[in-house]
Structure formats: C-alpha cells, structure tokens
GROMACS .gro file of C-alpha atoms in nm:
model
  445
    1UNK     CA    1  10.807  -0.214 -11.787
    2UNK     CA    2  10.448  -0.201 -11.657
    3UNK     CA    3  10.371   0.021 -11.360
    4UNK     CA    4  10.263  -0.182 -11.058
    5UNK     CA    5   9.970   0.001 -10.902
    6UNK     CA    6   9.942  -0.005 -10.523
    7UNK     CA    7   9.652  -0.187 -10.367
    8UNK     CA    8   9.457   0.082 -10.179
    9UNK     CA    9   9.315   0.024  -9.831
   10UNK     CA   10   8.940  -0.034  -9.816
   11UNK     CA   11   8.700   0.141  -9.578
   12UNK     CA   12   8.360   0.017  -9.469
   13UNK     CA   13   8.090   0.253  -9.340
   14UNK     CA   14   7.786   0.201  -9.118
   15UNK     CA   15   7.580   0.523  -9.117
   16UNK     CA   16   7.299   0.555  -8.863
   17UNK     CA   17   7.051   0.827  -8.774
   18UNK     CA   18   6.909   1.118  -8.968
   19UNK     CA   19   6.985   1.256  -9.317
   20UNK     CA   20   7.222   1.509  -9.158
   21UNK     CA   21   7.435   1.215  -9.044
   22UNK     CA   22   7.413   1.068  -9.393
   23UNK     CA   23   7.556   1.390  -9.539
   24UNK     CA   24   7.841   1.372  -9.285
   25UNK     CA   25   7.911   1.015  -9.398
   26UNK     CA   26   7.917   1.123  -9.763
   27UNK     CA   27   8.166   1.400  -9.686
   28UNK     CA   28   8.392   1.164  -9.494
   29UNK     CA   29   8.388   0.902  -9.770
   30UNK     CA   30   8.448   1.165 -10.039
   31UNK     CA   31   8.757   1.289  -9.857
   32UNK     CA   32   8.884   0.935  -9.800
   33UNK     CA   33   8.830   0.850 -10.167
   34UNK     CA   34   9.030   1.159 -10.261
   35UNK     CA   35   9.302   1.039 -10.024
   36UNK     CA   36   9.337   0.709 -10.210
   37UNK     CA   37   9.097   0.477 -10.026
   38UNK     CA   38   8.842   0.243 -10.177
   39UNK     CA   39   8.505   0.158 -10.027
   40UNK     CA   40   8.409  -0.186  -9.904
   41UNK     CA   41   8.047  -0.306  -9.912
   42UNK     CA   42   8.105  -0.560  -9.635
   43UNK     CA   43   8.303  -0.617  -9.318
   44UNK     CA   44   8.524  -0.889  -9.462
   45UNK     CA   45   8.676  -0.671  -9.731
   46UNK     CA   46   8.743  -0.366  -9.513
   47UNK     CA   47   9.076  -0.269  -9.360
   48UNK     CA   48   8.891  -0.042  -9.119
   49UNK     CA   49   8.519   0.017  -9.049
   50UNK     CA   50   8.363   0.355  -8.965
   51UNK     CA   51   8.046   0.366  -8.756
   52UNK     CA   52   7.867   0.702  -8.774
   53UNK     CA   53   7.647   0.698  -8.465
   54UNK     CA   54   7.319   0.861  -8.361
   55UNK     CA   55   7.270   0.980  -8.003
   56UNK     CA   56   6.935   1.156  -8.018
   57UNK     CA   57   6.743   0.905  -7.804
   58UNK     CA   58   6.849   0.627  -7.573
   59UNK     CA   59   6.707   0.373  -7.818
   60UNK     CA   60   6.917   0.531  -8.095
   61UNK     CA   61   7.224   0.512  -7.870
   62UNK     CA   62   7.161   0.145  -7.806
   63UNK     CA   63   7.127   0.083  -8.180
   64UNK     CA   64   7.459   0.263  -8.231
   65UNK     CA   65   7.627   0.054  -7.961
   66UNK     CA   66   7.492  -0.264  -8.121
   67UNK     CA   67   7.633  -0.151  -8.457
   68UNK     CA   68   7.973  -0.087  -8.300
   69UNK     CA   69   7.967  -0.430  -8.138
   70UNK     CA   70   7.873  -0.599  -8.464
   71UNK     CA   71   8.152  -0.416  -8.651
   72UNK     CA   72   8.407  -0.522  -8.389
   73UNK     CA   73   8.287  -0.882  -8.398
   74UNK     CA   74   8.289  -0.899  -8.779
   75UNK     CA   75   8.599  -0.692  -8.851
   76UNK     CA   76   8.781  -0.585  -8.535
   77UNK     CA   77   8.921  -0.254  -8.662
   78UNK     CA   78   8.659   0.009  -8.587
   79UNK     CA   79   8.653   0.390  -8.572
   80UNK     CA   80   8.349   0.557  -8.415
   81UNK     CA   81   8.221   0.902  -8.509
   82UNK     CA   82   7.896   1.099  -8.494
   83UNK     CA   83   7.672   1.218  -8.214
   84UNK     CA   84   7.777   0.950  -7.964
   85UNK     CA   85   8.135   1.075  -7.988
   86UNK     CA   86   8.046   1.296  -7.692
   87UNK     CA   87   8.023   0.976  -7.484
   88UNK     CA   88   8.367   0.840  -7.566
   89UNK     CA   89   8.428   0.706  -7.215
   90UNK     CA   90   8.107   0.502  -7.217
   91UNK     CA   91   8.193   0.361  -7.559
   92UNK     CA   92   8.545   0.265  -7.451
   93UNK     CA   93   8.420   0.098  -7.135
   94UNK     CA   94   8.199  -0.127  -7.346
   95UNK     CA   95   8.435  -0.158  -7.644
   96UNK     CA   96   8.796  -0.102  -7.534
   97UNK     CA   97   8.928  -0.219  -7.874
   98UNK     CA   98   8.778   0.074  -8.069
   99UNK     CA   99   9.064   0.242  -8.256
  100UNK     CA  100   8.942   0.602  -8.229
  101UNK     CA  101   8.633   0.806  -8.136
  102UNK     CA  102   8.540   1.148  -8.277
  103UNK     CA  103   8.235   1.371  -8.245
  104UNK     CA  104   7.973   1.490  -8.491
  105UNK     CA  105   8.095   1.665  -8.810
  106UNK     CA  106   8.461   1.634  -8.701
  107UNK     CA  107   8.560   1.537  -9.054
  108UNK     CA  108   8.932   1.605  -9.026
  109UNK     CA  109   8.971   1.400  -8.708
  110UNK     CA  110   8.789   1.103  -8.865
  111UNK     CA  111   9.008   1.115  -9.174
  112UNK     CA  112   9.323   1.143  -8.962
  113UNK     CA  113   9.214   0.839  -8.759
  114UNK     CA  114   9.166   0.638  -9.080
  115UNK     CA  115   9.508   0.749  -9.207
  116UNK     CA  116   9.663   0.626  -8.884
  117UNK     CA  117   9.477   0.294  -8.885
  118UNK     CA  118   9.522   0.210  -9.254
  119UNK     CA  119   9.773   0.437  -9.434
  120UNK     CA  120   9.708   0.490  -9.806
  121UNK     CA  121   9.950   0.552 -10.091
  122UNK     CA  122   9.788   0.791 -10.339
  123UNK     CA  123   9.821   0.696 -10.706
  124UNK     CA  124   9.752   0.945 -10.987
  125UNK     CA  125   9.640   0.651 -11.201
  126UNK     CA  126   9.342   0.545 -10.993
  127UNK     CA  127   9.258   0.807 -10.730
  128UNK     CA  128   8.987   0.997 -10.913
  129UNK     CA  129   8.650   1.091 -10.763
  130UNK     CA  130   8.336   1.243 -10.914
  131UNK     CA  131   8.331   1.623 -10.899
  132UNK     CA  132   8.020   1.610 -10.680
  133UNK     CA  133   8.180   1.368 -10.434
  134UNK     CA  134   8.067   1.023 -10.327
  135UNK     CA  135   7.700   0.968 -10.245
  136UNK     CA  136   7.514   0.717 -10.030
  137UNK     CA  137   7.179   0.800 -10.190
  138UNK     CA  138   7.058   0.708 -10.540
  139UNK     CA  139   7.201   0.917 -10.821
  140UNK     CA  140   6.883   1.117 -10.880
  141UNK     CA  141   6.836   1.272 -10.534
  142UNK     CA  142   7.078   1.426 -10.287
  143UNK     CA  143   7.068   1.576  -9.940
  144UNK     CA  144   7.205   1.930  -9.924
  145UNK     CA  145   7.304   2.040  -9.574
  146UNK     CA  146   7.291   2.419  -9.530
  147UNK     CA  147   7.392   2.456  -9.164
  148UNK     CA  148   7.507   2.274  -8.854
  149UNK     CA  149   7.380   2.298  -8.498
  150UNK     CA  150   7.073   2.463  -8.346
  151UNK     CA  151   6.991   2.766  -8.130
  152UNK     CA  152   6.675   2.617  -7.979
  153UNK     CA  153   6.677   2.460  -7.635
  154UNK     CA  154   6.384   2.222  -7.650
  155UNK     CA  155   6.357   2.035  -7.322
  156UNK     CA  156   6.347   1.689  -7.484
  157UNK     CA  157   6.641   1.743  -7.721
  158UNK     CA  158   7.020   1.724  -7.675
  159UNK     CA  159   7.119   1.819  -8.031
  160UNK     CA  160   7.276   2.155  -7.927
  161UNK     CA  161   7.499   1.974  -7.679
  162UNK     CA  162   7.600   1.728  -7.952
  163UNK     CA  163   7.633   1.961  -8.250
  164UNK     CA  164   7.655   2.310  -8.096
  165UNK     CA  165   7.475   2.631  -8.187
  166UNK     CA  166   7.370   2.726  -8.539
  167UNK     CA  167   7.654   2.766  -8.789
  168UNK     CA  168   7.529   2.852  -9.138
  169UNK     CA  169   7.722   2.773  -9.454
  170UNK     CA  170   7.799   3.050  -9.702
  171UNK     CA  171   7.523   3.075  -9.963
  172UNK     CA  172   7.768   3.069 -10.253
  173UNK     CA  173   7.924   2.746 -10.119
  174UNK     CA  174   7.580   2.585 -10.093
  175UNK     CA  175   7.484   2.690 -10.445
  176UNK     CA  176   7.816   2.570 -10.585
  177UNK     CA  177   7.761   2.228 -10.424
  178UNK     CA  178   7.406   2.220 -10.563
  179UNK     CA  179   7.533   2.286 -10.914
  180UNK     CA  180   7.785   2.005 -10.885
  181UNK     CA  181   7.521   1.764 -10.760
  182UNK     CA  182   7.285   1.849 -11.045
  183UNK     CA  183   7.566   1.822 -11.300
  184UNK     CA  184   7.635   1.471 -11.160
  185UNK     CA  185   7.275   1.360 -11.212
  186UNK     CA  186   7.076   1.489 -10.914
  187UNK     CA  187   6.717   1.574 -11.002
  188UNK     CA  188   6.589   1.641 -10.650
  189UNK     CA  189   6.769   1.840 -10.381
  190UNK     CA  190   6.655   1.772 -10.024
  191UNK     CA  191   6.753   2.075  -9.816
  192UNK     CA  192   6.833   1.979  -9.458
  193UNK     CA  193   6.963   2.131  -9.136
  194UNK     CA  194   6.851   2.127  -8.775
  195UNK     CA  195   6.640   2.437  -8.842
  196UNK     CA  196   6.621   2.533  -9.209
  197UNK     CA  197   6.409   2.841  -9.139
  198UNK     CA  198   6.685   2.982  -8.915
  199UNK     CA  199   6.942   2.958  -9.194
  200UNK     CA  200   7.166   3.262  -9.211
  201UNK     CA  201   7.069   3.442  -8.890
  202UNK     CA  202   7.426   3.404  -8.765
  203UNK     CA  203   7.576   3.547  -9.088
  204UNK     CA  204   7.287   3.773  -9.197
  205UNK     CA  205   7.518   4.062  -9.278
  206UNK     CA  206   7.741   3.856  -9.506
  207UNK     CA  207   7.584   3.835  -9.855
  208UNK     CA  208   7.799   3.655 -10.110
  209UNK     CA  209   7.854   3.704 -10.479
  210UNK     CA  210   7.694   3.432 -10.691
  211UNK     CA  211   7.707   3.453 -11.071
  212UNK     CA  212   7.622   3.815 -11.148
  213UNK     CA  213   7.442   3.901 -10.825
  214UNK     CA  214   7.465   3.903 -10.448
  215UNK     CA  215   7.275   3.640 -10.250
  216UNK     CA  216   7.173   3.696  -9.889
  217UNK     CA  217   7.217   3.411  -9.642
  218UNK     CA  218   6.840   3.379  -9.592
  219UNK     CA  219   6.601   3.090  -9.635
  220UNK     CA  220   6.390   3.264  -9.901
  221UNK     CA  221   6.684   3.384 -10.111
  222UNK     CA  222   6.852   3.045 -10.093
  223UNK     CA  223   6.532   2.861 -10.190
  224UNK     CA  224   6.482   3.092 -10.489
  225UNK     CA  225   6.837   3.034 -10.614
  226UNK     CA  226   6.820   2.657 -10.563
  227UNK     CA  227   6.493   2.650 -10.757
  228UNK     CA  228   6.681   2.778 -11.060
  229UNK     CA  229   6.941   2.500 -11.032
  230UNK     CA  230   6.749   2.176 -10.968
  231UNK     CA  231   6.420   2.047 -11.113
  232UNK     CA  232   6.291   1.963 -10.763
  233UNK     CA  233   6.387   2.135 -10.435
  234UNK     CA  234   6.236   2.003 -10.112
  235UNK     CA  235   6.261   2.184  -9.775
  236UNK     CA  236   6.297   1.984  -9.454
  237UNK     CA  237   6.298   2.074  -9.082
  238UNK     CA  238   6.129   2.414  -9.102
  239UNK     CA  239   5.990   2.602  -8.803
  240UNK     CA  240   5.666   2.797  -8.871
  241UNK     CA  241   5.822   3.142  -8.831
  242UNK     CA  242   5.643   3.437  -8.998
  243UNK     CA  243   5.915   3.472  -9.262
  244UNK     CA  244   5.835   3.120  -9.389
  245UNK     CA  245   5.532   3.287  -9.550
  246UNK     CA  246   5.773   3.437  -9.805
  247UNK     CA  247   5.865   3.091  -9.936
  248UNK     CA  248   5.507   2.987 -10.019
  249UNK     CA  249   5.482   3.206 -10.335
  250UNK     CA  250   5.797   3.032 -10.464
  251UNK     CA  251   5.605   2.705 -10.430
  252UNK     CA  252   5.306   2.849 -10.615
  253UNK     CA  253   5.544   2.958 -10.893
  254UNK     CA  254   5.697   2.610 -10.918
  255UNK     CA  255   6.048   2.712 -10.810
  256UNK     CA  256   6.030   2.502 -10.490
  257UNK     CA  257   5.822   2.190 -10.428
  258UNK     CA  258   5.494   2.262 -10.245
  259UNK     CA  259   5.610   2.069  -9.941
  260UNK     CA  260   5.708   2.170  -9.589
  261UNK     CA  261   5.846   1.939  -9.321
  262UNK     CA  262   5.760   2.112  -8.991
  263UNK     CA  263   5.825   1.931  -8.660
  264UNK     CA  264   5.532   2.071  -8.460
  265UNK     CA  265   5.583   1.808  -8.182
  266UNK     CA  266   5.249   1.892  -8.012
  267UNK     CA  267   4.959   2.136  -8.017
  268UNK     CA  268   4.842   2.171  -7.657
  269UNK     CA  269   4.984   2.501  -7.520
  270UNK     CA  270   5.069   2.352  -7.179
  271UNK     CA  271   5.270   2.069  -7.335
  272UNK     CA  272   5.447   2.304  -7.578
  273UNK     CA  273   5.552   2.526  -7.287
  274UNK     CA  274   5.702   2.228  -7.105
  275UNK     CA  275   5.876   2.131  -7.429
  276UNK     CA  276   6.007   2.491  -7.456
  277UNK     CA  277   5.853   2.517  -7.800
  278UNK     CA  278   5.651   2.805  -7.955
  279UNK     CA  279   5.308   2.764  -7.795
  280UNK     CA  280   5.070   2.973  -8.007
  281UNK     CA  281   4.881   2.698  -8.189
  282UNK     CA  282   4.603   2.930  -8.310
  283UNK     CA  283   4.851   3.142  -8.504
  284UNK     CA  284   4.998   2.827  -8.657
  285UNK     CA  285   4.654   2.716  -8.779
  286UNK     CA  286   4.600   3.060  -8.929
  287UNK     CA  287   4.935   3.045  -9.101
  288UNK     CA  288   4.858   2.701  -9.247
  289UNK     CA  289   4.526   2.835  -9.383
  290UNK     CA  290   4.712   3.128  -9.538
  291UNK     CA  291   4.968   2.898  -9.700
  292UNK     CA  292   4.692   2.691  -9.858
  293UNK     CA  293   4.525   3.003  -9.997
  294UNK     CA  294   4.848   3.097 -10.176
  295UNK     CA  295   4.945   2.740 -10.275
  296UNK     CA  296   4.646   2.500 -10.256
  297UNK     CA  297   4.859   2.193 -10.332
  298UNK     CA  298   5.105   2.247 -10.047
  299UNK     CA  299   5.174   1.925  -9.853
  300UNK     CA  300   5.268   1.959  -9.486
  301UNK     CA  301   5.434   1.676  -9.298
  302UNK     CA  302   5.512   1.679  -8.927
  303UNK     CA  303   5.605   1.472  -8.626
  304UNK     CA  304   5.445   1.464  -8.282
  305UNK     CA  305   5.548   1.333  -7.941
  306UNK     CA  306   5.288   1.157  -7.728
  307UNK     CA  307   5.321   1.082  -7.360
  308UNK     CA  308   5.540   1.384  -7.280
  309UNK     CA  309   5.575   1.435  -6.902
  310UNK     CA  310   5.263   1.604  -6.769
  311UNK     CA  311   5.055   1.538  -7.083
  312UNK     CA  312   4.696   1.495  -6.965
  313UNK     CA  313   4.411   1.327  -7.147
  314UNK     CA  314   4.274   1.677  -7.214
  315UNK     CA  315   4.611   1.778  -7.368
  316UNK     CA  316   4.610   1.474  -7.591
  317UNK     CA  317   4.249   1.527  -7.700
  318UNK     CA  318   4.344   1.888  -7.779
  319UNK     CA  319   4.614   1.751  -8.012
  320UNK     CA  320   4.367   1.518  -8.185
  321UNK     CA  321   4.119   1.804  -8.234
  322UNK     CA  322   4.400   2.026  -8.366
  323UNK     CA  323   4.493   1.758  -8.620
  324UNK     CA  324   4.130   1.744  -8.735
  325UNK     CA  325   4.150   2.116  -8.812
  326UNK     CA  326   4.507   2.125  -8.946
  327UNK     CA  327   4.453   1.831  -9.186
  328UNK     CA  328   4.824   1.763  -9.225
  329UNK     CA  329   4.920   1.548  -9.522
  330UNK     CA  330   5.188   1.330  -9.361
  331UNK     CA  331   5.234   1.264  -8.990
  332UNK     CA  332   5.477   1.059  -8.785
  333UNK     CA  333   5.445   1.006  -8.410
  334UNK     CA  334   5.683   0.903  -8.134
  335UNK     CA  335   5.631   0.791  -7.779
  336UNK     CA  336   5.825   1.017  -7.541
  337UNK     CA  337   6.154   0.858  -7.448
  338UNK     CA  338   6.396   1.008  -7.193
  339UNK     CA  339   6.744   1.071  -7.324
  340UNK     CA  340   7.042   1.132  -7.100
  341UNK     CA  341   7.115   1.503  -7.070
  342UNK     CA  342   6.767   1.630  -7.164
  343UNK     CA  343   6.600   1.860  -6.911
  344UNK     CA  344   6.260   1.698  -6.980
  345UNK     CA  345   6.377   1.397  -6.780
  346UNK     CA  346   6.338   1.602  -6.461
  347UNK     CA  347   5.981   1.712  -6.531
  348UNK     CA  348   5.711   1.580  -6.294
  349UNK     CA  349   5.415   1.358  -6.378
  350UNK     CA  350   5.564   1.103  -6.618
  351UNK     CA  351   5.306   0.931  -6.838
  352UNK     CA  352   5.278   0.553  -6.782
  353UNK     CA  353   5.404   0.338  -7.068
  354UNK     CA  354   5.065   0.174  -7.125
  355UNK     CA  355   4.907   0.520  -7.163
  356UNK     CA  356   5.177   0.620  -7.413
  357UNK     CA  357   5.100   0.310  -7.618
  358UNK     CA  358   4.725   0.376  -7.613
  359UNK     CA  359   4.774   0.739  -7.720
  360UNK     CA  360   5.021   0.640  -7.989
  361UNK     CA  361   4.766   0.399  -8.137
  362UNK     CA  362   4.498   0.668  -8.132
  363UNK     CA  363   4.708   0.935  -8.302
  364UNK     CA  364   4.824   0.693  -8.570
  365UNK     CA  365   4.463   0.590  -8.640
  366UNK     CA  366   4.358   0.956  -8.659
  367UNK     CA  367   4.637   1.057  -8.896
  368UNK     CA  368   4.592   0.745  -9.113
  369UNK     CA  369   4.226   0.838  -9.165
  370UNK     CA  370   4.321   1.194  -9.260
  371UNK     CA  371   4.589   1.066  -9.497
  372UNK     CA  372   4.350   0.820  -9.662
  373UNK     CA  373   4.095   1.096  -9.724
  374UNK     CA  374   4.353   1.338  -9.864
  375UNK     CA  375   4.505   1.075 -10.092
  376UNK     CA  376   4.162   0.959 -10.202
  377UNK     CA  377   4.088   1.313 -10.318
  378UNK     CA  378   4.382   1.283 -10.561
  379UNK     CA  379   4.227   0.991 -10.750
  380UNK     CA  380   4.140   1.112 -11.098
  381UNK     CA  381   4.405   1.383 -11.099
  382UNK     CA  382   4.726   1.391 -11.301
  383UNK     CA  383   5.036   1.456 -11.088
  384UNK     CA  384   5.403   1.510 -11.155
  385UNK     CA  385   5.611   1.226 -11.008
  386UNK     CA  386   5.978   1.130 -10.989
  387UNK     CA  387   6.076   0.768 -11.054
  388UNK     CA  388   6.284   0.593 -10.786
  389UNK     CA  389   6.299   0.237 -10.921
  390UNK     CA  390   6.180   0.036 -11.221
  391UNK     CA  391   6.095  -0.336 -11.228
  392UNK     CA  392   6.168  -0.442 -11.584
  393UNK     CA  393   6.016  -0.787 -11.529
  394UNK     CA  394   5.673  -0.659 -11.422
  395UNK     CA  395   5.682  -0.333 -11.615
  396UNK     CA  396   5.601  -0.144 -11.297
  397UNK     CA  397   5.782   0.143 -11.128
  398UNK     CA  398   5.801   0.301 -10.785
  399UNK     CA  399   5.777   0.679 -10.790
  400UNK     CA  400   5.700   0.968 -10.557
  401UNK     CA  401   5.477   1.270 -10.595
  402UNK     CA  402   5.580   1.621 -10.497
  403UNK     CA  403   5.413   1.550 -10.161
  404UNK     CA  404   5.643   1.257 -10.083
  405UNK     CA  405   5.998   1.273  -9.951
  406UNK     CA  406   6.209   0.959 -10.000
  407UNK     CA  407   6.201   0.692  -9.730
  408UNK     CA  408   5.968   0.883  -9.493
  409UNK     CA  409   5.650   0.951  -9.691
  410UNK     CA  410   5.439   0.748  -9.931
  411UNK     CA  411   5.498   0.627 -10.285
  412UNK     CA  412   5.323   0.627 -10.620
  413UNK     CA  413   5.311   0.276 -10.768
  414UNK     CA  414   5.299   0.292 -11.148
  415UNK     CA  415   5.187   0.029 -11.397
  416UNK     CA  416   5.296   0.020 -11.764
  417UNK     CA  417   5.613   0.204 -11.668
  418UNK     CA  418   5.890  -0.030 -11.782
  419UNK     CA  419   6.016   0.229 -12.031
  420UNK     CA  420   6.104   0.474 -11.753
  421UNK     CA  421   6.432   0.510 -11.561
  422UNK     CA  422   6.518   0.624 -11.207
  423UNK     CA  423   6.526   1.001 -11.197
  424UNK     CA  424   6.269   1.052 -11.470
  425UNK     CA  425   6.012   1.317 -11.385
  426UNK     CA  426   5.684   1.236 -11.558
  427UNK     CA  427   5.310   1.295 -11.537
  428UNK     CA  428   5.097   1.018 -11.389
  429UNK     CA  429   4.723   0.967 -11.390
  430UNK     CA  430   4.617   0.860 -11.040
  431UNK     CA  431   4.378   0.565 -11.045
  432UNK     CA  432   4.360   0.450 -10.681
  433UNK     CA  433   4.482   0.525 -10.327
  434UNK     CA  434   4.509   0.375  -9.981
  435UNK     CA  435   4.614   0.519  -9.643
  436UNK     CA  436   4.970   0.587  -9.752
  437UNK     CA  437   5.027   0.536 -10.126
  438UNK     CA  438   4.889   0.628 -10.466
  439UNK     CA  439   4.852   0.405 -10.772
  440UNK     CA  440   4.854   0.518 -11.131
  441UNK     CA  441   4.991   0.507 -11.483
  442UNK     CA  442   5.232   0.742 -11.666
  443UNK     CA  443   5.076   0.960 -11.932
  444UNK     CA  444   5.228   1.135 -12.231
  445UNK     CA  445   5.368   1.480 -12.164
   0.00000   0.00000   0.00000
C-alpha cells in the first residue's frame, strides 16, 4: 500500500531592511524548512506569513507597518519579527489581529510562533534541506554575518537598543558556515555585521581550533581564513580603526577583494562630535592615502548624512571639500531623519527640509562627478568580474567588478556574453563608462 505523505504547511516571508535582516530571514526559513514547512512565493498559498521588519528610521518603520497591513489584508495570518519587535504595543494597536510579535534575531521565538500558528508533521520522505541552508540571494553570492549588535552609541542610531551590544560569533563556526556556502555554490561571500572591524573584541581571548591551526577572533585573521575558502570575499560596514591597515595587504595579495564599505557619515569635526562619531578627519584621509599606496585598486564606498542638526553651510562645504580630496569610489547620501529613541532628536538647530534637499542634491552631484571620472579611468583596462545574470536572447550579461557590491553599487554590462552563466568569474575588457556603470566584453583567460 502506498504511503500517503502529509501536506506540509506553507510559510510566506516578507523581509525588509538591511542585509543583516536578510540573513536573519534565511536562518528562520532554514529552521522552518528543517521542521517540515514549505515556502510560499505569494500570500494566497501561505498558511502563515512572516514579516521581518526594519526599525532604523521612521520611514523604514512606516514601510514595515505598510507591509504588515498588506500581509494582513492579503492573508490574515501574520507573525511579525525583526527590529520593530521592540514596539509590539504600537504594532498591536494598529494591527490587533497579528498572531505574534518577536524581536530581532529571536529565531527560536519566531519558529515557536509558526509552530503554534500552523503545526507541521515532519516526514522523513520529504523534509530535506541543503546543507548550507535556504538562501534568499542568488546561488553564487551569500551574506555571512559574523556578529550581532554594536558597542557604538551614535546619536542618530538606535541599533544598540534594538539589537544590543556586540556579540561576536566563534571564528570556527563562521568558517564552517563559509565552507558550507561555498560547497553549495557560493562564489562571493559578503561579510556583514554592525561593525565588522570590531569583530572579536568581546571574545578576543577565545581562539578556536580550525583545521590544523588556531584562529583568533579578529577581523584580520578571519579575513585571511575566508580568503582561502571563497574566490571572492567582500568586507562591509568597517570603521576606519588603525588595525584595519592590517587587512589591506591581504587585498594586495588577492585573498580579499580590494573593497571597503566604511560608513563615514560626515567629515566636518563639529558634526561628527554631535553624531558621537570619531572626529579626526585628517587622520582618516592619511589612512586612505596609505591604503592606496599598498593596494592602488582599493575601492572605498561610504554613506553620508546631510542636514544633521546644527550642520552649517560651512560644515557642509567642508564635507564637499573632503570628498574632493578623499575621492571615494562609491557614495550614498541620506537626508537626516529623526527616529524615535535617538538622542540626536533633542539636538538644537534643526536644518530646514528645503535646505536638506538642496544639500542632498549638491552632494549627489559632487559624488556622481567623482564616480564618472574614476570609472572613466577604467576604460581600456581588463578587469575581473562576476556574472549575476545572462540574457540568452540578446547575448548580453550583467556582471559586477571587484569594486561593486550587489544591489548597492554599479554594474558591468557585457556584450557577447551569452555563453556565460551566473557565478562565472571572468576577465572583461572595459570599453565605456558612465556615472555609475561600466560596459565591456569578456575576453579569453
């Protein structure tokens, strides 16, 4: 007699916010898949919907609330998790029918809430998951979270109140996860945390055995080991501490991509002090010059806040002049936005909205011109690129250079590339450029 397999419950997921949230979503879905659940790509087919929220800014909170409302309207059975879990009362006032609310990285509580809402019967015939877990990114790149929380107390940020102080993962656990991801097809590891350069300071005296050696919980040691596991390793969310200098030779050697994502936020010392950020901009410029001497191809991306309370026209002009000297490769900018719970909200001299808009336009024009010049200098060179997508009909492909992180930086548009596949790492001759992207053709190895 044939075995009648149970029909497993299906879970839908809406994941908002930063890559750290995306990693949380992947972990939750991996555990649920191991517990016998299937994933639903739409509201209609889901027995329960998870909404992983972002609470970094008020605009992000509103987006999260809209997503919760949409999920309730389309499905009705909704569990909320993520950064807005700290504001459970506000969520319940607006959406009293939400089944459960949990906070950021509270994986067990989320899974328990799903079990209660839609119990699953595990079947040994069908409940198999990939060894690397379930992913929400393409097969060829993966986010690798190395720590939770943050020890900084920047006046505009509420992350420590949402996610707590720094808690670093064991280096052997990180390296084991990296090996599994690469074995499952990952070609590019994107290392993320709230402060990657602070990795390990809470467990600095706890080296772990890995293979035939001990590995310290330290940014440099971890980067070196990861560089021996994955073809590409990209470092995100790094503060310009002096010990970051030790990572630059690894980039020059090719173990780690020559790329640093450093959230400078501003350059004017007075603004940085009000932000409660390191305020020695001259040392930072000197450090950038030193990095480029060791690794001339290093790409530096950053983000800046304009219109911070008390920012004068002189402060903003200082930032523009600093950018002229720093010549950063990729820049994003944000207008200052108060967020409930941030101490910056109480600072005097708020900047009028029309002034924020005018300064935002000026910084974007400045950084676009710098980007266009730096990309233009790459025309005629041959660069290593990773393929993200291939259009068989046109024979073109979308790729990224080592200076481009997925979804936030530019792209390399390739012609005559129909023979390639996502995840291929190839050489490309660069033929043209604009403010954001490069254009080229693959060349033989």
